[in-house]
Tab-separated table of C-alpha atoms in Angstrom:
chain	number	residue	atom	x	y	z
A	1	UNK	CA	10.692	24.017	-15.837
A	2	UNK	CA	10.592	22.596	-12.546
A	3	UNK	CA	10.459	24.205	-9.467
A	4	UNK	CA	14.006	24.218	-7.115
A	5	UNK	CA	12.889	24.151	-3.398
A	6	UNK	CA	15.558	23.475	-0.358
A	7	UNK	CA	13.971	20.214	-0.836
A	8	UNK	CA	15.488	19.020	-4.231
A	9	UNK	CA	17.858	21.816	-5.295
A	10	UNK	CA	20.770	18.636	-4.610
A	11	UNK	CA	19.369	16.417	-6.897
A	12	UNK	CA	19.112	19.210	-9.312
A	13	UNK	CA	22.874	19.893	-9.296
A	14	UNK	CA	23.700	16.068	-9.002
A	15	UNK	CA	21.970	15.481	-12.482
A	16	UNK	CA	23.900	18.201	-14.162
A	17	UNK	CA	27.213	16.912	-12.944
A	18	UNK	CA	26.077	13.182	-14.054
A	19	UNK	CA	28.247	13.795	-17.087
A	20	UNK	CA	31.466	14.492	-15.574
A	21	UNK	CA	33.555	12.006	-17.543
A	22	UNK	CA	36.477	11.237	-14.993
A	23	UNK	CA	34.632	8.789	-12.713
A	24	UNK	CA	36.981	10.267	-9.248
A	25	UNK	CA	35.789	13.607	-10.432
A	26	UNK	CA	32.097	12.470	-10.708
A	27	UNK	CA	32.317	10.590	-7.447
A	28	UNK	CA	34.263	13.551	-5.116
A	29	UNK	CA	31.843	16.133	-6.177
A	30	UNK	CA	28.906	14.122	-6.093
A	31	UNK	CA	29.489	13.657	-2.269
A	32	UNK	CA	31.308	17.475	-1.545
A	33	UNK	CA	27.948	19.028	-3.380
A	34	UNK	CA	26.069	16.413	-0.851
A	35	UNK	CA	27.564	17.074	2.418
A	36	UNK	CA	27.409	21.317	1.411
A	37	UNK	CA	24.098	21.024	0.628
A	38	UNK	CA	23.077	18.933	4.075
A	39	UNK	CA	25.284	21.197	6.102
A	40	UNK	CA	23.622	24.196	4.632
A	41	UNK	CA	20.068	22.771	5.792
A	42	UNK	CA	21.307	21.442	8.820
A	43	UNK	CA	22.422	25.128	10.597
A	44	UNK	CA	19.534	26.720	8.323
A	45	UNK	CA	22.618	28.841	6.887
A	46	UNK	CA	21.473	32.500	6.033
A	47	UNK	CA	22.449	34.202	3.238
A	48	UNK	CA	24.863	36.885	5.842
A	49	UNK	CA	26.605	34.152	7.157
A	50	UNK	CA	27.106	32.947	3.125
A	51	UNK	CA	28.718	36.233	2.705
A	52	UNK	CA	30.837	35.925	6.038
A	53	UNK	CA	31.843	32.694	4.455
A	54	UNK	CA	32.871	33.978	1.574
A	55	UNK	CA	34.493	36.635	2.956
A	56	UNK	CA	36.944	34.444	5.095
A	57	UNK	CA	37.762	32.025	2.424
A	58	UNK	CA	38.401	35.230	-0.040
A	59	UNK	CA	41.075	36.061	3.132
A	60	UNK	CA	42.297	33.124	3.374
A	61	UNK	CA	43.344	32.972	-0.405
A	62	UNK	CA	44.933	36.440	0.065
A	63	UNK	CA	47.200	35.711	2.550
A	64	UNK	CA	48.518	32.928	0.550
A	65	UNK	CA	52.175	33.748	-0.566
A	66	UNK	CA	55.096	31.542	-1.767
A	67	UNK	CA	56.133	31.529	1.728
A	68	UNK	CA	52.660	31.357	3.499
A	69	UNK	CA	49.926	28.978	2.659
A	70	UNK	CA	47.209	29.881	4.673
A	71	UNK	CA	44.744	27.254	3.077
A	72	UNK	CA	46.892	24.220	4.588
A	73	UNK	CA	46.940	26.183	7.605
A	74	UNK	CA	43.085	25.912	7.131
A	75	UNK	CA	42.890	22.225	6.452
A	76	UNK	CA	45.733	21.258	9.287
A	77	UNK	CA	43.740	23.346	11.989
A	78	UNK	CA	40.409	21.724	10.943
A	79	UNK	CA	41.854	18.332	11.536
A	80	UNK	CA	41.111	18.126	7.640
A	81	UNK	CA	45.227	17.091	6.942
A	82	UNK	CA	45.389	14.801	9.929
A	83	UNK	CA	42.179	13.064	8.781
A	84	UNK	CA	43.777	12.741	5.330
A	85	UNK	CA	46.928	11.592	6.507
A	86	UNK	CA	44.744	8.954	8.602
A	87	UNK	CA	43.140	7.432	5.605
A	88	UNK	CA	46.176	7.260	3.590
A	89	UNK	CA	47.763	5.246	6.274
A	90	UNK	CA	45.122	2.472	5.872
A	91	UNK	CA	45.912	1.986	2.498
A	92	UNK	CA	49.632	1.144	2.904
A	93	UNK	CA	50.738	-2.455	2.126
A	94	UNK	CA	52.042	-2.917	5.613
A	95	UNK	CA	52.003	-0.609	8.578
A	96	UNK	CA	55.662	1.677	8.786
A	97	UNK	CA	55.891	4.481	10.542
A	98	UNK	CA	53.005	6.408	11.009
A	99	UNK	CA	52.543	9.570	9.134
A	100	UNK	CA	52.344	13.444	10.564
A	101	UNK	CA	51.479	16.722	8.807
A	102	UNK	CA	53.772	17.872	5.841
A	103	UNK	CA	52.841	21.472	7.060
A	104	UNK	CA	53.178	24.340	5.115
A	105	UNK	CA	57.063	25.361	5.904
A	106	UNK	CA	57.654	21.856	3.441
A	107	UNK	CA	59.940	22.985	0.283
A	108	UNK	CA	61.740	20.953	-2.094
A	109	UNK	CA	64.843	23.831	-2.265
A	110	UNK	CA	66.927	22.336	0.887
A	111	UNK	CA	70.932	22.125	0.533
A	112	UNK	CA	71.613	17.858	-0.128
A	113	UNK	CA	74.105	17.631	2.852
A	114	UNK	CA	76.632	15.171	4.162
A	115	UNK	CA	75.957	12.865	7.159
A	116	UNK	CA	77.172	14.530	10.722
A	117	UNK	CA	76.119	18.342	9.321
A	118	UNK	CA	74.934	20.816	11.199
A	119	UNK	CA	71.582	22.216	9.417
A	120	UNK	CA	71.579	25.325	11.212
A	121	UNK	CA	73.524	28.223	10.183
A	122	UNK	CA	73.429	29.834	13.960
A	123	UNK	CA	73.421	27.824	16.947
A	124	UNK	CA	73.299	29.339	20.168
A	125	UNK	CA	75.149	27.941	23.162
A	126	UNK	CA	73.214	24.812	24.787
A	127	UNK	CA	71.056	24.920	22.100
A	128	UNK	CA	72.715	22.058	19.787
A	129	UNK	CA	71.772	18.221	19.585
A	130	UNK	CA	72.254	15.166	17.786
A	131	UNK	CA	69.238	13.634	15.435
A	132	UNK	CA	70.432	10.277	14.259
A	133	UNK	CA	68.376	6.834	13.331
A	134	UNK	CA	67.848	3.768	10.876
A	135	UNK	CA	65.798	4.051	7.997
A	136	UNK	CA	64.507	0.147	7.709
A	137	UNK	CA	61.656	-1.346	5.472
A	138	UNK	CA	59.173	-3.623	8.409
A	139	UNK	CA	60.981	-6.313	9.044
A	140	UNK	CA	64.672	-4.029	9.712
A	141	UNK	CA	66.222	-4.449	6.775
A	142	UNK	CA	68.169	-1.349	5.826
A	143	UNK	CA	67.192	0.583	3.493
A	144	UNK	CA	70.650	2.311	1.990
A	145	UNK	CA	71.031	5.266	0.230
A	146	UNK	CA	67.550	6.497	1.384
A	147	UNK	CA	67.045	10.230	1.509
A	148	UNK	CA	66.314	12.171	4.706
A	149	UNK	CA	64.700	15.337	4.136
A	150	UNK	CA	64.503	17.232	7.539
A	151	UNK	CA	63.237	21.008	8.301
A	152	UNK	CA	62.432	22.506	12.036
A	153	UNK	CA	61.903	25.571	13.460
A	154	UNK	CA	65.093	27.919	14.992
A	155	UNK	CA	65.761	27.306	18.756
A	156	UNK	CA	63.411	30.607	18.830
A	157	UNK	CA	60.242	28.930	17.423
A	158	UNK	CA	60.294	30.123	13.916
A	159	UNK	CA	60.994	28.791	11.007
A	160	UNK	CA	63.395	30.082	8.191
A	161	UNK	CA	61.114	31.286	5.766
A	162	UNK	CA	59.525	33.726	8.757
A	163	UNK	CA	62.602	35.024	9.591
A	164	UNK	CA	63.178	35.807	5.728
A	165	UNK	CA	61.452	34.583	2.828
A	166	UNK	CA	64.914	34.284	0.694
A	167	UNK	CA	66.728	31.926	3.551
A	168	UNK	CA	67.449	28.634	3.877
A	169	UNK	CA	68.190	27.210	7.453
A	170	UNK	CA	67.153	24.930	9.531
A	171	UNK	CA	66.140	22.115	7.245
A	172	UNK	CA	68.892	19.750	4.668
A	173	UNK	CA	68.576	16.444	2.876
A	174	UNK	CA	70.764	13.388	4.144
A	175	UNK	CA	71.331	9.650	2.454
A	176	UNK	CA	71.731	6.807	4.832
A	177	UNK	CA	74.501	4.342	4.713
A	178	UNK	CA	74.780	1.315	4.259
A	179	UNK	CA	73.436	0.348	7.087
A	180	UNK	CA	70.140	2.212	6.447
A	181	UNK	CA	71.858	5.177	9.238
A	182	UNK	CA	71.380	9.178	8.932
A	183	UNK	CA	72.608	12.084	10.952
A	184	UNK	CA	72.073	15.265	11.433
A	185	UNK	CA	73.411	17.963	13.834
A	186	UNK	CA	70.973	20.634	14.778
A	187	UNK	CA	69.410	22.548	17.700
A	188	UNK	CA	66.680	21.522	19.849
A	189	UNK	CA	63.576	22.751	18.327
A	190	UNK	CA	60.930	24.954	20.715
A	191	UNK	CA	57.167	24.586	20.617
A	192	UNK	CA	55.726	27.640	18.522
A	193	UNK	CA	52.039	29.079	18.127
A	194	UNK	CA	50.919	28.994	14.245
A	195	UNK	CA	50.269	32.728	12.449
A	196	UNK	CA	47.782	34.305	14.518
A	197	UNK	CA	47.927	37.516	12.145
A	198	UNK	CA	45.928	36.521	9.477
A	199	UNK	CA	41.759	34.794	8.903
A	200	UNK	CA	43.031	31.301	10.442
A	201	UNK	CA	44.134	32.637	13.095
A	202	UNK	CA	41.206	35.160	13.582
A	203	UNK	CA	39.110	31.433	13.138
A	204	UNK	CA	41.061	30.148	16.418
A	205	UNK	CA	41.211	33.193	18.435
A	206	UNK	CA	37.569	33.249	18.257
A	207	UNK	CA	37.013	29.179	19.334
A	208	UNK	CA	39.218	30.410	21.954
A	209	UNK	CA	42.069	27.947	21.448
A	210	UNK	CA	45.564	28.186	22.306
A	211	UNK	CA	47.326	28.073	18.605
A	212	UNK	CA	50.022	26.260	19.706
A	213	UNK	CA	51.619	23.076	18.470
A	214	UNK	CA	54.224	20.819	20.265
A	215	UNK	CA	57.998	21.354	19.804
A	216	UNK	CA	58.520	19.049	16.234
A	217	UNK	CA	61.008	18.114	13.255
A	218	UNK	CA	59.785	17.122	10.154
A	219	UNK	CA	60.635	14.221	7.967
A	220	UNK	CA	60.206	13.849	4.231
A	221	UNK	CA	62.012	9.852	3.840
A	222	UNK	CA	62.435	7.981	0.307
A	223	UNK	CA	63.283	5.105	-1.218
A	224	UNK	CA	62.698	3.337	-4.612
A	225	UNK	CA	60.069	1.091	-4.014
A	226	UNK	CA	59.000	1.967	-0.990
A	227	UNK	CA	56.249	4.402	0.078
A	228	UNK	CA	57.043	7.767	0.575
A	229	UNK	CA	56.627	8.826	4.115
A	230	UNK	CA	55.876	11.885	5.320
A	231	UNK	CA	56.348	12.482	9.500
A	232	UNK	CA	57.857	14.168	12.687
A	233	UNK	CA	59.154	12.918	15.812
A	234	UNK	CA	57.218	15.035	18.784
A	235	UNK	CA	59.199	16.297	22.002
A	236	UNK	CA	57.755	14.261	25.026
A	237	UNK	CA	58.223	16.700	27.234
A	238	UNK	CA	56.160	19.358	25.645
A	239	UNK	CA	53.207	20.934	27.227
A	240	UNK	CA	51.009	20.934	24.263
A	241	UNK	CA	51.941	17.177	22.944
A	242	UNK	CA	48.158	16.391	23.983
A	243	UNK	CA	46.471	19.536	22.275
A	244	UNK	CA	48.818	20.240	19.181
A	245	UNK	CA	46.237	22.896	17.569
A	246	UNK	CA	46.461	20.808	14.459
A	247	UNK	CA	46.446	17.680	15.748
A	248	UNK	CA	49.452	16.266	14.326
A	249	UNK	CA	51.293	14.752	17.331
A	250	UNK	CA	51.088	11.328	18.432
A	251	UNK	CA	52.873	9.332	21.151
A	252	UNK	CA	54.107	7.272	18.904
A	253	UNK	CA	56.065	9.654	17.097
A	254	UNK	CA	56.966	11.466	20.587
A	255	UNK	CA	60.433	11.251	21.326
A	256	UNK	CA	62.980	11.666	24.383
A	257	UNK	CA	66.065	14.146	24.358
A	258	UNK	CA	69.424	11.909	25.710
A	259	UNK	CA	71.967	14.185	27.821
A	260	UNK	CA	74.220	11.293	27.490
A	261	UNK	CA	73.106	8.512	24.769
A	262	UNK	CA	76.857	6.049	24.518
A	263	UNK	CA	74.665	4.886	21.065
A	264	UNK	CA	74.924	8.152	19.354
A	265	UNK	CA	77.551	8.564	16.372
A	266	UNK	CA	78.594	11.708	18.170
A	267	UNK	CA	79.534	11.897	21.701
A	268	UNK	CA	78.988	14.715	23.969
A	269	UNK	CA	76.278	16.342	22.539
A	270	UNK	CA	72.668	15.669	23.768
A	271	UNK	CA	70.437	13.376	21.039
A	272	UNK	CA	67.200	12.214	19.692
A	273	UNK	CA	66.974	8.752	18.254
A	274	UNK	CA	64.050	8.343	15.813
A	275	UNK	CA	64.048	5.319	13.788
A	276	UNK	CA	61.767	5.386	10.452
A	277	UNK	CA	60.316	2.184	9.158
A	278	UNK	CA	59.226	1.904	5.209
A	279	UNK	CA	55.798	0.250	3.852
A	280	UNK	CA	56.767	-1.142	0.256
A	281	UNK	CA	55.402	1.041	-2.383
A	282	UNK	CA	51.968	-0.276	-3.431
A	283	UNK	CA	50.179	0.376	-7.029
A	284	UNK	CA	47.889	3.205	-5.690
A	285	UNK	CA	51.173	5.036	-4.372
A	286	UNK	CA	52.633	4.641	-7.491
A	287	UNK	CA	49.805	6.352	-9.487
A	288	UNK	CA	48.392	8.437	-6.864
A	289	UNK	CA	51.831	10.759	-7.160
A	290	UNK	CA	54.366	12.041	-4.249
A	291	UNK	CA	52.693	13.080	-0.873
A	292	UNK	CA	55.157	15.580	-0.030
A	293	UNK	CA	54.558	18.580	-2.617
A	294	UNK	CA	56.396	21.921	-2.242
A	295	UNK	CA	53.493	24.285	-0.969
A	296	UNK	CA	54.740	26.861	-2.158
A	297	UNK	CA	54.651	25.352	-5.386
A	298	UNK	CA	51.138	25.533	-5.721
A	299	UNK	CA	51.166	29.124	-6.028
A	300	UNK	CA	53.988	29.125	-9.097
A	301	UNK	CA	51.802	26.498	-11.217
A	302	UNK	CA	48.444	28.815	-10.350
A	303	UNK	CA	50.159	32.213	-11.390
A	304	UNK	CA	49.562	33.380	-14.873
A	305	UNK	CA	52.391	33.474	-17.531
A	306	UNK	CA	54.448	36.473	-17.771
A	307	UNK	CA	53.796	38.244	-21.274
């Protein structure tokens, strides 16, 4: 028996795992056992701060509910998701709209609405705009009888799922038109700090960062044979468009407000324009499954059958 030192404990485990037959298995843990094994030597980790580790990540699975999932909140305030969404974006055929964070407010239970409806069951005076655009593949065609899936915040910064897990507001599906169009009535969405109650938000409190991201709406867009995209148009105007705490905002998702826009489909309301544009649907997005999973699904596969 050979002796395991600091030194060659990683090659031990690495011959073990040699006969992991799925070859993406074999070649993701090969490198995640690497990098945890150089990061371990590289702070000289002790076993209290192992425990500490532990600890959190034990937390962070805890506080994960069907309506909270504090492990994306993890991986978006890491940079972990935008990194992800970063590489995926490279392997498109052609370069669409650029993607954003799915989030973990995401979920596949939103009312299928017609075009022109408001999504928000309360709107407070002032509060209201028009969201309206062309879903196009790259070179403008339109792409008809796409779907829209949209879901913001309230005009008070949370979303509906905060307010009570059992609602639904805030957040519908659309189909274009024929001429590749959606819209949607809502209200203006606000700028909102993430949960600061629970181990993520103990994790940013203590790098002494703001928690805040930039005033948003999501978009979940398909089409058959076309790349899924998953995005959100950013409010330019927002103080934390620079510093969104999970870095999810880009200027070229960041978006204007129009008091008066004579374009939009309807008058006298202030709008957004935000115009999505569709890579064609590759072989590796066509095996590699949908991008924009219910989180809250995760937790329904992982809990054990009733008896």
């Amino acid at each position: 028996m050979r002796e395991l030192t600091p030194e060659t404990i990683t090659d031990a485990v690495l011959e073990q795992m040699a006969t992991t037959s799925d070859p993406r298995l074999k070649e993701i843990m090969a490198a995640a056992v690497k990098h945890l094994h150089d990061f371990a030597r590289e702070v000289n980790l002790t076993p209290g701060e192992w425990i500490k580790g532990i600890e959190f990540m034990t937390l962070v699975g805890k506080m994960c509910t069907p309506a909270r999932q504090e492990f994306i909140l993890l991986s978006d305030t890491l940079g972990l998701s935008a990194l992800v969404n970063g590489l995926h974006d490279k392997t498109a055929l052609e370069e669409g709209t650029h993607t954003s964070l799915l989030g973990p407010f995401y979920r596949e239970a939103s009312p299928r609405l017609s075009a022109g409806s408001q999504i928000a069951r309360h709107v407070k005076p002032g509060s209201e705009c028009v969201l309206y655009g062309r879903v196009t593949d790259i070179k403008d065609k339109p792409l008809a009888a796409a779907t829209v899936s949209v879901w913001q915040t309230s005009a008070d910064g949370l979303y509906d799922i905060q307010e009570n897990p059992t609602a639904t507001d805030y957040r519908g599906v659309f189909t274009t038109d024929a001429e590749g169009l959606y819209v949607v009535r809502t209200v203006k969405p606000r700028g909102y700090s993430i949960p600061m109650d629970g181990p993520v938000g103990n994790m940013v409190k203590a790098q002494a960062r703001h928690g805040m991201r930039p005033a948003h709406i999501h978009f979940l867009v398909g089409s058959p044979g076309y790349r899924e995209l998953v995005t959100a148009l950013y409010l330019r105007d927002d103080p934390h468009l620079a510093d969104d705490v999970v870095f999810g905002s880009s200027d070229d998702l960041a978006v204007d407000i129009v008091p008066d826009d004579s374009q939009s489909p309807i008058k006298g309301v202030p709008s957004i324009r935000f115009d999505l544009r569709l890579s064609r649907e590759g072989e590796a997005d066509r095996t590699s499954g949908r991008v924009g999973s219910d989180p809250s699904a995760i937790l329904k596969e992982a809990a054990p059958a009733a008896h």
